[in-house]
Amino acid sequence: MIEIKTKEEIAKMRAAGKIVAEVLAAVGSMAKPGVSTLELDKEAERIIRARKAIPCFLGYNGFRGTICASINDAVVHGIPQKGKILKSGDIISIDTGATLDGFCADAAVTVGVGKVSPSAQRLMDLTKKSLELGLAHVRPGAHLGDVSNAVETYAMLNNLGIVREYCGHGIGRHLHEEPCIPNYGVRGSGPLLKPGYALAIEPMLNAGKDDVKTLSDGWTVVTRDGSLSAHFEHTVAVTENGCEILTIL
Ligand code: MG
């Protein structure tokens, strides 16, 4: 069952979302050559705790970070590490979540480090655009499949791989709630969207093929063909006539 949040609950998620947006802006601008992913993680944790919120990834199923820091062919769930030093030309997906007053928000951005190749920039731009196109379908009376299909259609049009093993999700008191929101789907299928639904929508697109695998660290998901992957995510609430992005400043 997809939970309907009250206006008060959405307000709490909005407050959490602002913190997440602040973290992504701050940590995204720190992603420069020579910086370790652990440094990014520590800054993210510092900001979240300074705002009296709780990092919701830290300890989640045993994850050892406030952010997921996924570089180049890493898709999601990269573990922040002292020895993972960013270099010019890398792209890094930074994904984080914060809980405030019992409610979570979750968002991700992918940023370039130093000077990135045109193809890496294109992948980031197109993945960000696919999120915007998906969000344009979030309104009461639309089907969840419309959102998924918008992402899929754009990815296929641009010849990008679509990560199929990982999905967006409902969100609220818990980081992951129903429904599962794949980045592919059939228009007119899936649940009807209603005001009060809170959803984390997160396209993960690859420059190469769809397939991914998990590294031996048990967390880091990478593309099987070694191609670059990008990831963008927002937490949104379905409103009376559309949607509100909660993870913005
Ligand atoms: Mg998420």
CSV table of N, CA and C in Angstrom, one decimal, residues 60-219:
chain,number,residue,atom,x,y,z
A,60,TYR,N,22.5,2.1,7.4
A,60,TYR,CA,21.4,1.5,6.7
A,60,TYR,C,21.8,0.1,6.1
A,61,ASN,N,21.3,-1.0,6.5
A,61,ASN,CA,21.8,-2.3,6.2
A,61,ASN,C,23.3,-2.4,6.3
A,62,GLY,N,23.8,-1.6,7.3
A,62,GLY,CA,25.3,-1.7,7.5
A,62,GLY,C,26.1,-0.8,6.7
A,63,PHE,N,25.5,0.1,5.9
A,63,PHE,CA,26.3,1.0,5.0
A,63,PHE,C,27.2,1.9,5.8
A,64,ARG,N,28.4,2.1,5.4
A,64,ARG,CA,29.4,2.9,6.2
A,64,ARG,C,29.6,4.3,5.6
A,65,GLY,N,28.5,5.0,5.4
A,65,GLY,CA,28.7,6.4,4.9
A,65,GLY,C,27.4,7.2,5.0
A,66,THR,N,27.6,8.5,5.0
A,66,THR,CA,26.5,9.4,4.9
A,66,THR,C,26.0,9.6,3.5
A,67,ILE,N,27.0,9.6,2.6
A,67,ILE,CA,26.7,9.6,1.2
A,67,ILE,C,27.1,8.3,0.5
A,68,CYS,N,26.5,8.1,-0.6
A,68,CYS,CA,27.0,7.1,-1.6
A,68,CYS,C,27.8,7.9,-2.6
A,69,ALA,N,29.1,7.5,-2.8
A,69,ALA,CA,30.0,8.2,-3.7
A,69,ALA,C,30.4,7.3,-4.8
A,70,SER,N,29.8,7.4,-6.0
A,70,SER,CA,30.0,6.4,-7.0
A,70,SER,C,30.7,7.1,-8.2
A,71,ILE,N,31.9,6.6,-8.5
A,71,ILE,CA,32.8,7.3,-9.5
A,71,ILE,C,32.7,6.5,-10.8
A,72,ASN,N,32.6,7.3,-11.9
A,72,ASN,CA,32.7,6.8,-13.2
A,72,ASN,C,31.8,5.6,-13.5
A,73,ASP,N,32.4,4.4,-13.6
A,73,ASP,CA,31.5,3.2,-14.0
A,73,ASP,C,30.7,2.7,-12.8
A,74,ALA,N,31.0,3.3,-11.6
A,74,ALA,CA,30.1,3.0,-10.4
A,74,ALA,C,28.8,3.7,-10.6
A,75,VAL,N,27.7,2.9,-10.4
A,75,VAL,CA,26.4,3.4,-10.6
A,75,VAL,C,25.8,4.0,-9.4
A,76,VAL,N,25.8,3.2,-8.3
A,76,VAL,CA,25.3,3.6,-7.0
A,76,VAL,C,26.0,2.8,-5.9
A,77,HIS,N,25.8,3.3,-4.7
A,77,HIS,CA,26.2,2.6,-3.5
A,77,HIS,C,27.8,2.5,-3.3
A,78,GLY,N,28.5,3.4,-3.9
A,78,GLY,CA,29.9,3.5,-3.7
A,78,GLY,C,30.2,3.9,-2.2
A,79,ILE,N,31.1,3.2,-1.6
A,79,ILE,CA,31.4,3.5,-0.1
A,79,ILE,C,32.5,4.6,-0.1
A,80,PRO,N,32.2,5.7,0.7
A,80,PRO,CA,33.3,6.7,0.9
A,80,PRO,C,34.5,6.1,1.5
A,81,GLN,N,35.7,6.5,0.9
A,81,GLN,CA,36.9,6.0,1.4
A,81,GLN,C,38.0,7.0,1.3
A,82,LYS,N,38.9,6.9,2.2
A,82,LYS,CA,40.1,7.8,2.3
A,82,LYS,C,41.0,7.6,1.0
A,83,GLY,N,41.1,6.4,0.6
A,83,GLY,CA,41.9,6.1,-0.6
A,83,GLY,C,41.3,6.4,-1.9
A,84,LYS,N,40.0,6.8,-1.9
A,84,LYS,CA,39.3,7.1,-3.2
A,84,LYS,C,39.5,8.5,-3.5
A,85,ILE,N,40.5,8.9,-4.3
A,85,ILE,CA,40.8,10.3,-4.5
A,85,ILE,C,40.3,10.7,-5.9
A,86,LEU,N,39.6,11.8,-6.0
A,86,LEU,CA,39.0,12.2,-7.2
A,86,LEU,C,40.1,12.8,-8.1
A,87,LYS,N,40.0,12.5,-9.4
A,87,LYS,CA,40.9,13.1,-10.4
A,87,LYS,C,40.1,13.8,-11.5
A,88,SER,N,40.8,14.7,-12.2
A,88,SER,CA,40.2,15.5,-13.2
A,88,SER,C,39.7,14.5,-14.3
A,89,GLY,N,38.5,14.7,-14.8
A,89,GLY,CA,37.9,13.9,-15.8
A,89,GLY,C,36.9,12.9,-15.2
A,90,ASP,N,37.0,12.7,-13.9
A,90,ASP,CA,36.0,11.7,-13.2
A,90,ASP,C,34.6,12.4,-13.2
A,91,ILE,N,33.6,11.5,-13.2
A,91,ILE,CA,32.3,11.9,-12.8
A,91,ILE,C,31.9,11.2,-11.5
A,92,ILE,N,31.2,11.9,-10.6
A,92,ILE,CA,30.9,11.2,-9.3
A,92,ILE,C,29.4,11.5,-9.0
A,93,SER,N,28.7,10.4,-8.7
A,93,SER,CA,27.3,10.5,-8.2
A,93,SER,C,27.4,10.6,-6.7
A,94,ILE,N,26.8,11.6,-6.2
A,94,ILE,CA,26.7,11.8,-4.8
A,94,ILE,C,25.2,11.7,-4.4
A,95,ASP,N,24.9,10.7,-3.5
A,95,ASP,CA,23.5,10.4,-3.2
A,95,ASP,C,23.5,10.5,-1.6
A,96,THR,N,22.5,11.2,-1.1
A,96,THR,CA,22.4,11.2,0.4
A,96,THR,C,21.0,11.4,0.8
A,97,GLY,N,20.8,11.1,2.1
A,97,GLY,CA,19.5,11.3,2.7
A,97,GLY,C,19.6,11.8,4.1
A,98,ALA,N,18.6,12.5,4.5
A,98,ALA,CA,18.5,13.0,5.9
A,98,ALA,C,17.1,12.8,6.5
A,99,THR,N,17.1,12.5,7.8
A,99,THR,CA,15.9,12.4,8.5
A,99,THR,C,15.8,13.5,9.5
A,100,LEU,N,14.7,14.2,9.4
A,100,LEU,CA,14.4,15.3,10.4
A,100,LEU,C,13.0,15.2,10.9
A,101,ASP,N,12.9,15.2,12.2
A,101,ASP,CA,11.6,15.1,12.8
A,101,ASP,C,10.8,13.8,12.4
A,102,GLY,N,11.6,12.8,12.1
A,102,GLY,CA,11.0,11.5,11.8
A,102,GLY,C,10.7,11.2,10.3
A,103,PHE,N,11.0,12.2,9.5
A,103,PHE,CA,10.8,12.0,8.1
A,103,PHE,C,12.0,12.2,7.2
A,104,CYS,N,12.1,11.4,6.2
A,104,CYS,CA,13.3,11.4,5.3
A,104,CYS,C,13.1,12.1,4.0
A,105,ALA,N,14.3,12.5,3.5
A,105,ALA,CA,14.3,13.0,2.1
A,105,ALA,C,15.6,12.4,1.5
A,106,ASP,N,15.6,12.2,0.2
A,106,ASP,CA,16.7,11.4,-0.5
A,106,ASP,C,16.9,12.1,-1.8
A,107,ALA,N,18.1,12.4,-2.2
A,107,ALA,CA,18.4,13.0,-3.5
A,107,ALA,C,19.8,12.6,-3.9
A,108,ALA,N,20.0,12.8,-5.2
A,108,ALA,CA,21.4,12.5,-5.8
A,108,ALA,C,21.6,13.5,-6.9
A,109,VAL,N,22.9,13.8,-7.1
A,109,VAL,CA,23.4,14.5,-8.3
A,109,VAL,C,24.6,13.8,-8.8
A,110,THR,N,24.9,14.0,-10.1
A,110,THR,CA,26.2,13.6,-10.6
A,110,THR,C,26.9,14.8,-11.1
A,111,VAL,N,28.2,15.0,-10.7
A,111,VAL,CA,29.0,16.1,-11.1
A,111,VAL,C,30.3,15.7,-11.7
A,112,GLY,N,30.8,16.6,-12.5
A,112,GLY,CA,32.1,16.3,-13.1
A,112,GLY,C,33.2,16.9,-12.2
A,113,VAL,N,34.4,16.2,-12.3
A,113,VAL,CA,35.5,16.7,-11.5
A,113,VAL,C,36.5,17.3,-12.4
A,114,GLY,N,36.9,18.5,-12.2
A,114,GLY,CA,37.9,19.2,-13.1
A,114,GLY,C,37.2,19.2,-14.5
A,115,LYS,N,38.1,18.8,-15.5
A,115,LYS,CA,37.6,18.9,-16.9
A,115,LYS,C,37.1,17.5,-17.3
A,116,VAL,N,35.9,17.4,-17.7
A,116,VAL,CA,35.4,16.1,-18.1
A,116,VAL,C,35.2,16.0,-19.6
A,117,SER,N,35.1,14.8,-20.2
A,117,SER,CA,35.0,14.7,-21.6
A,117,SER,C,33.6,15.1,-22.1
A,118,PRO,N,33.5,15.5,-23.3
A,118,PRO,CA,32.1,15.8,-23.8
A,118,PRO,C,31.1,14.6,-23.7
A,119,SER,N,31.6,13.4,-23.8
A,119,SER,CA,30.7,12.3,-23.7
A,119,SER,C,30.2,12.1,-22.2
A,120,ALA,N,31.1,12.4,-21.3
A,120,ALA,CA,30.7,12.3,-19.9
A,120,ALA,C,29.7,13.4,-19.6
A,121,GLN,N,30.0,14.6,-20.1
A,121,GLN,CA,29.1,15.7,-19.9
A,121,GLN,C,27.7,15.4,-20.5
A,122,ARG,N,27.7,14.8,-21.6
A,122,ARG,CA,26.5,14.5,-22.3
A,122,ARG,C,25.7,13.5,-21.5
A,123,LEU,N,26.3,12.5,-20.9
A,123,LEU,CA,25.7,11.5,-20.1
A,123,LEU,C,25.0,12.1,-18.9
A,124,MET,N,25.8,13.0,-18.2
A,124,MET,CA,25.2,13.7,-17.1
A,124,MET,C,24.0,14.6,-17.5
A,125,ASP,N,24.2,15.3,-18.5
A,125,ASP,CA,23.1,16.2,-19.0
A,125,ASP,C,21.8,15.4,-19.3
A,126,LEU,N,22.0,14.3,-20.1
A,126,LEU,CA,20.8,13.6,-20.5
A,126,LEU,C,20.2,12.9,-19.3
A,127,THR,N,21.0,12.4,-18.4
A,127,THR,CA,20.4,11.7,-17.2
A,127,THR,C,19.6,12.7,-16.4
A,128,LYS,N,20.1,13.9,-16.2
A,128,LYS,CA,19.4,15.0,-15.5
A,128,LYS,C,18.1,15.3,-16.2
A,129,LYS,N,18.2,15.4,-17.5
A,129,LYS,CA,17.0,15.7,-18.3
A,129,LYS,C,16.0,14.6,-18.2
A,130,SER,N,16.4,13.4,-18.1
A,130,SER,CA,15.5,12.3,-18.0
A,130,SER,C,14.7,12.3,-16.7
A,131,LEU,N,15.4,12.8,-15.6
A,131,LEU,CA,14.7,13.0,-14.3
A,131,LEU,C,13.6,14.1,-14.5
A,132,GLU,N,14.0,15.2,-15.1
A,132,GLU,CA,13.0,16.3,-15.3
A,132,GLU,C,11.8,15.8,-16.1
A,133,LEU,N,12.1,15.0,-17.2
A,133,LEU,CA,11.0,14.5,-18.0
A,133,LEU,C,10.1,13.5,-17.2
A,134,GLY,N,10.7,12.7,-16.3
A,134,GLY,CA,9.9,11.9,-15.5
A,134,GLY,C,9.0,12.7,-14.5
A,135,LEU,N,9.6,13.7,-13.9
A,135,LEU,CA,8.9,14.5,-12.9
A,135,LEU,C,7.7,15.2,-13.6
A,136,ALA,N,7.9,15.6,-14.9
A,136,ALA,CA,6.8,16.3,-15.6
A,136,ALA,C,5.5,15.4,-15.6
A,137,HIS,N,5.7,14.1,-15.4
A,137,HIS,CA,4.5,13.2,-15.4
A,137,HIS,C,3.9,13.0,-14.0
A,138,VAL,N,4.5,13.5,-13.0
A,138,VAL,CA,4.0,13.3,-11.6
A,138,VAL,C,2.9,14.2,-11.3
A,139,ARG,N,1.7,13.7,-11.3
A,139,ARG,CA,0.5,14.5,-11.0
A,139,ARG,C,-0.7,13.6,-10.7
A,140,PRO,N,-1.7,14.0,-10.0
A,140,PRO,CA,-2.8,13.2,-9.7
A,140,PRO,C,-3.4,12.7,-11.0
A,141,GLY,N,-3.8,11.4,-11.0
A,141,GLY,CA,-4.4,10.8,-12.1
A,141,GLY,C,-3.5,10.2,-13.1
A,142,ALA,N,-2.2,10.6,-13.1
A,142,ALA,CA,-1.2,9.9,-13.9
A,142,ALA,C,-0.9,8.5,-13.3
A,143,HIS,N,-0.4,7.6,-14.1
A,143,HIS,CA,0.0,6.3,-13.6
A,143,HIS,C,1.5,6.4,-13.4
A,144,LEU,N,1.9,5.6,-12.4
A,144,LEU,CA,3.4,5.5,-12.1
A,144,LEU,C,4.1,5.1,-13.4
A,145,GLY,N,3.5,4.2,-14.2
A,145,GLY,CA,4.2,3.8,-15.4
A,145,GLY,C,4.4,4.9,-16.4
A,146,ASP,N,3.7,6.0,-16.3
A,146,ASP,CA,3.9,7.2,-17.2
A,146,ASP,C,5.3,7.8,-16.9
A,147,VAL,N,5.6,7.8,-15.6
A,147,VAL,CA,6.8,8.4,-15.1
A,147,VAL,C,8.0,7.5,-15.6
A,148,SER,N,7.8,6.3,-15.3
A,148,SER,CA,8.9,5.3,-15.7
A,148,SER,C,9.1,5.3,-17.2
A,149,ASN,N,8.0,5.4,-17.9
A,149,ASN,CA,8.1,5.3,-19.4
A,149,ASN,C,8.8,6.6,-19.9
A,150,ALA,N,8.5,7.7,-19.3
A,150,ALA,CA,9.2,9.0,-19.8
A,150,ALA,C,10.7,8.9,-19.7
A,151,VAL,N,11.2,8.3,-18.6
A,151,VAL,CA,12.6,8.1,-18.4
A,151,VAL,C,13.1,7.1,-19.4
A,152,GLU,N,12.5,6.0,-19.6
A,152,GLU,CA,12.9,5.0,-20.5
A,152,GLU,C,12.9,5.5,-21.9
A,153,THR,N,11.9,6.2,-22.3
A,153,THR,CA,11.8,6.6,-23.7
A,153,THR,C,12.9,7.6,-24.1
A,154,TYR,N,13.2,8.5,-23.1
A,154,TYR,CA,14.3,9.4,-23.4
A,154,TYR,C,15.7,8.7,-23.4
A,155,ALA,N,15.8,7.8,-22.5
A,155,ALA,CA,17.1,7.0,-22.4
A,155,ALA,C,17.3,6.3,-23.7
A,156,MET,N,16.3,5.6,-24.2
A,156,MET,CA,16.4,4.8,-25.4
A,156,MET,C,16.6,5.7,-26.6
A,157,LEU,N,15.9,6.8,-26.7
A,157,LEU,CA,16.1,7.8,-27.8
A,157,LEU,C,17.6,8.2,-27.9
A,158,ASN,N,18.2,8.3,-26.7
A,158,ASN,CA,19.6,8.8,-26.7
A,158,ASN,C,20.6,7.6,-26.6
A,159,ASN,N,20.1,6.4,-26.8
A,159,ASN,CA,21.0,5.2,-26.8
A,159,ASN,C,21.8,5.0,-25.5
A,160,LEU,N,21.1,5.3,-24.4
A,160,LEU,CA,21.8,5.0,-23.1
A,160,LEU,C,21.2,3.7,-22.5
A,161,GLY,N,22.1,3.1,-21.7
A,161,GLY,CA,21.7,1.9,-20.9
A,161,GLY,C,20.8,2.3,-19.7
A,162,ILE,N,19.9,1.5,-19.4
A,162,ILE,CA,19.0,1.8,-18.3
A,162,ILE,C,19.2,0.7,-17.2
A,163,VAL,N,19.6,1.2,-16.0
A,163,VAL,CA,19.8,0.2,-14.9
A,163,VAL,C,18.5,-0.3,-14.5
A,164,ARG,N,18.4,-1.6,-14.5
A,164,ARG,CA,17.1,-2.2,-14.3
A,164,ARG,C,16.9,-2.8,-12.9
A,165,GLU,N,18.1,-3.1,-12.3
A,165,GLU,CA,18.1,-3.8,-11.0
A,165,GLU,C,17.7,-2.9,-9.8
A,166,TYR,N,17.9,-1.6,-10.0
A,166,TYR,CA,17.6,-0.6,-8.9
A,166,TYR,C,16.6,0.4,-9.4
A,167,CYS,N,15.8,0.8,-8.4
A,167,CYS,CA,14.6,1.6,-8.7
A,167,CYS,C,14.5,2.8,-7.8
A,168,GLY,N,13.7,3.8,-8.2
A,168,GLY,CA,13.2,4.8,-7.2
A,168,GLY,C,12.2,4.1,-6.3
A,169,HIS,N,11.6,4.9,-5.4
A,169,HIS,CA,10.8,4.3,-4.3
A,169,HIS,C,10.0,5.4,-3.6
A,170,GLY,N,8.9,4.9,-2.9
A,170,GLY,CA,8.2,5.7,-2.0
A,170,GLY,C,9.1,6.1,-0.8
A,171,ILE,N,8.8,7.1,-0.1
A,171,ILE,CA,9.7,7.6,1.0
A,171,ILE,C,8.8,8.4,2.0
A,172,GLY,N,9.2,8.4,3.2
A,172,GLY,CA,8.5,9.1,4.3
A,172,GLY,C,9.1,8.8,5.6
A,173,ARG,N,8.4,8.1,6.5
A,173,ARG,CA,9.1,7.7,7.8
A,173,ARG,C,10.3,6.8,7.5
A,174,HIS,N,10.2,6.1,6.4
A,174,HIS,CA,11.3,5.2,6.1
A,174,HIS,C,11.9,5.6,4.8
A,175,LEU,N,13.2,5.3,4.6
A,175,LEU,CA,13.9,5.7,3.4
A,175,LEU,C,13.3,5.0,2.2
A,176,HIS,N,13.0,3.8,2.3
A,176,HIS,CA,12.4,3.0,1.2
A,176,HIS,C,11.0,2.5,1.6
A,177,GLU,N,10.1,3.0,0.9
A,177,GLU,CA,8.7,2.6,1.1
A,177,GLU,C,8.1,2.2,-0.3
A,178,GLU,N,6.9,1.6,-0.3
A,178,GLU,CA,6.2,1.4,-1.5
A,178,GLU,C,5.8,2.7,-2.2
A,179,PRO,N,5.8,2.7,-3.5
A,179,PRO,CA,6.0,1.7,-4.5
A,179,PRO,C,7.5,1.7,-4.9
A,180,CYS,N,7.8,0.6,-5.7
A,180,CYS,CA,9.1,0.6,-6.4
A,180,CYS,C,8.9,1.4,-7.7
A,181,ILE,N,9.8,2.2,-8.1
A,181,ILE,CA,9.6,3.0,-9.3
A,181,ILE,C,10.8,2.8,-10.3
A,182,PRO,N,10.5,1.8,-11.2
A,182,PRO,CA,11.6,1.5,-12.2
A,182,PRO,C,11.8,2.6,-13.2
A,183,ASN,N,13.0,2.6,-13.8
A,183,ASN,CA,13.3,3.6,-14.8
A,183,ASN,C,12.9,3.1,-16.2
A,184,TYR,N,12.0,2.2,-16.2
A,184,TYR,CA,11.4,1.7,-17.5
A,184,TYR,C,10.0,1.3,-17.1
A,185,GLY,N,9.1,1.4,-18.1
A,185,GLY,CA,7.7,0.9,-17.8
A,185,GLY,C,6.8,1.3,-18.9
A,186,VAL,N,5.5,0.9,-18.8
A,186,VAL,CA,4.5,1.0,-19.8
A,186,VAL,C,3.6,2.1,-19.4
A,187,ARG,N,3.4,3.0,-20.3
A,187,ARG,CA,2.4,4.1,-20.1
A,187,ARG,C,1.0,3.6,-19.7
A,188,GLY,N,0.4,4.2,-18.7
A,188,GLY,CA,-0.9,3.8,-18.3
A,188,GLY,C,-0.9,2.6,-17.4
A,189,SER,N,0.3,2.1,-17.0
A,189,SER,CA,0.3,0.9,-16.1
A,189,SER,C,0.7,1.4,-14.7
A,190,GLY,N,0.6,0.5,-13.7
A,190,GLY,CA,1.0,0.8,-12.4
A,190,GLY,C,0.0,1.7,-11.6
A,191,PRO,N,0.3,2.0,-10.4
A,191,PRO,CA,-0.7,2.7,-9.5
A,191,PRO,C,-1.0,4.1,-10.0
A,192,LEU,N,-2.2,4.5,-9.8
A,192,LEU,CA,-2.6,5.9,-10.0
A,192,LEU,C,-2.0,6.8,-9.0
A,193,LEU,N,-1.4,7.9,-9.4
A,193,LEU,CA,-0.8,8.8,-8.4
A,193,LEU,C,-1.9,9.7,-7.7
A,194,LYS,N,-1.7,9.9,-6.4
A,194,LYS,CA,-2.7,10.6,-5.6
A,194,LYS,C,-1.9,11.7,-4.8
A,195,PRO,N,-2.6,12.8,-4.6
A,195,PRO,CA,-2.0,13.8,-3.7
A,195,PRO,C,-1.6,13.2,-2.4
A,196,GLY,N,-0.4,13.6,-1.9
A,196,GLY,CA,0.1,13.1,-0.6
A,196,GLY,C,1.0,11.9,-0.8
A,197,TYR,N,1.2,11.4,-2.0
A,197,TYR,CA,2.2,10.4,-2.2
A,197,TYR,C,3.6,11.1,-2.2
A,198,ALA,N,4.5,10.5,-1.6
A,198,ALA,CA,5.9,11.1,-1.6
A,198,ALA,C,6.8,10.0,-2.3
A,199,LEU,N,7.5,10.5,-3.3
A,199,LEU,CA,8.3,9.5,-4.2
A,199,LEU,C,9.7,10.0,-4.4
A,200,ALA,N,10.6,9.1,-4.4
A,200,ALA,CA,12.0,9.4,-4.8
A,200,ALA,C,12.2,8.8,-6.1
A,201,ILE,N,12.4,9.7,-7.1
A,201,ILE,CA,12.5,9.3,-8.5
A,201,ILE,C,14.0,9.4,-8.9
A,202,GLU,N,14.6,8.4,-9.4
A,202,GLU,CA,16.1,8.4,-9.6
A,202,GLU,C,16.6,7.6,-10.8
A,203,PRO,N,16.6,8.3,-12.0
A,203,PRO,CA,17.2,7.6,-13.1
A,203,PRO,C,18.6,7.3,-12.9
A,204,MET,N,19.0,6.1,-13.3
A,204,MET,CA,20.4,5.7,-13.3
A,204,MET,C,20.7,5.2,-14.8
A,205,LEU,N,21.4,6.0,-15.5
A,205,LEU,CA,21.6,5.7,-16.9
A,205,LEU,C,23.1,5.5,-17.2
A,206,ASN,N,23.4,4.6,-18.2
A,206,ASN,CA,24.7,4.2,-18.5
A,206,ASN,C,25.1,4.6,-20.0
A,207,ALA,N,26.3,5.0,-20.2
A,207,ALA,CA,26.8,5.3,-21.5
A,207,ALA,C,26.8,4.1,-22.4
A,208,GLY,N,26.9,2.9,-21.8
A,208,GLY,CA,26.9,1.7,-22.5
A,208,GLY,C,25.7,0.9,-22.3
A,209,LYS,N,25.8,-0.4,-22.0
A,209,LYS,CA,24.7,-1.3,-21.9
A,209,LYS,C,24.0,-1.2,-20.5
A,210,ASP,N,22.9,-1.9,-20.4
A,210,ASP,CA,22.1,-1.9,-19.1
A,210,ASP,C,22.8,-2.5,-17.9
A,211,ASP,N,23.5,-3.6,-18.2
A,211,ASP,CA,23.9,-4.6,-17.2
A,211,ASP,C,24.8,-4.0,-16.1
A,212,VAL,N,24.6,-4.4,-14.9
A,212,VAL,CA,25.4,-4.0,-13.8
A,212,VAL,C,25.8,-5.2,-12.9
A,213,LYS,N,26.8,-5.0,-12.1
A,213,LYS,CA,27.2,-6.1,-11.1
A,213,LYS,C,27.7,-5.4,-9.8
A,214,THR,N,27.7,-6.2,-8.7
A,214,THR,CA,28.1,-5.6,-7.5
A,214,THR,C,29.5,-6.1,-7.2
A,215,LEU,N,30.4,-5.2,-6.8
A,215,LEU,CA,31.8,-5.5,-6.5
A,215,LEU,C,31.9,-6.3,-5.2
A,216,SER,N,33.1,-6.9,-5.0
A,216,SER,CA,33.3,-7.8,-3.9
A,216,SER,C,33.2,-7.0,-2.5
A,217,ASP,N,33.2,-5.7,-2.5
A,217,ASP,CA,32.9,-5.0,-1.2
A,217,ASP,C,31.5,-5.2,-0.8
A,218,GLY,N,30.7,-5.8,-1.6
A,218,GLY,CA,29.3,-6.1,-1.2
A,218,GLY,C,28.3,-4.9,-1.5
A,219,TRP,N,28.9,-3.8,-1.9
A,219,TRP,CA,28.0,-2.6,-2.0
A,219,TRP,C,28.1,-2.0,-3.4
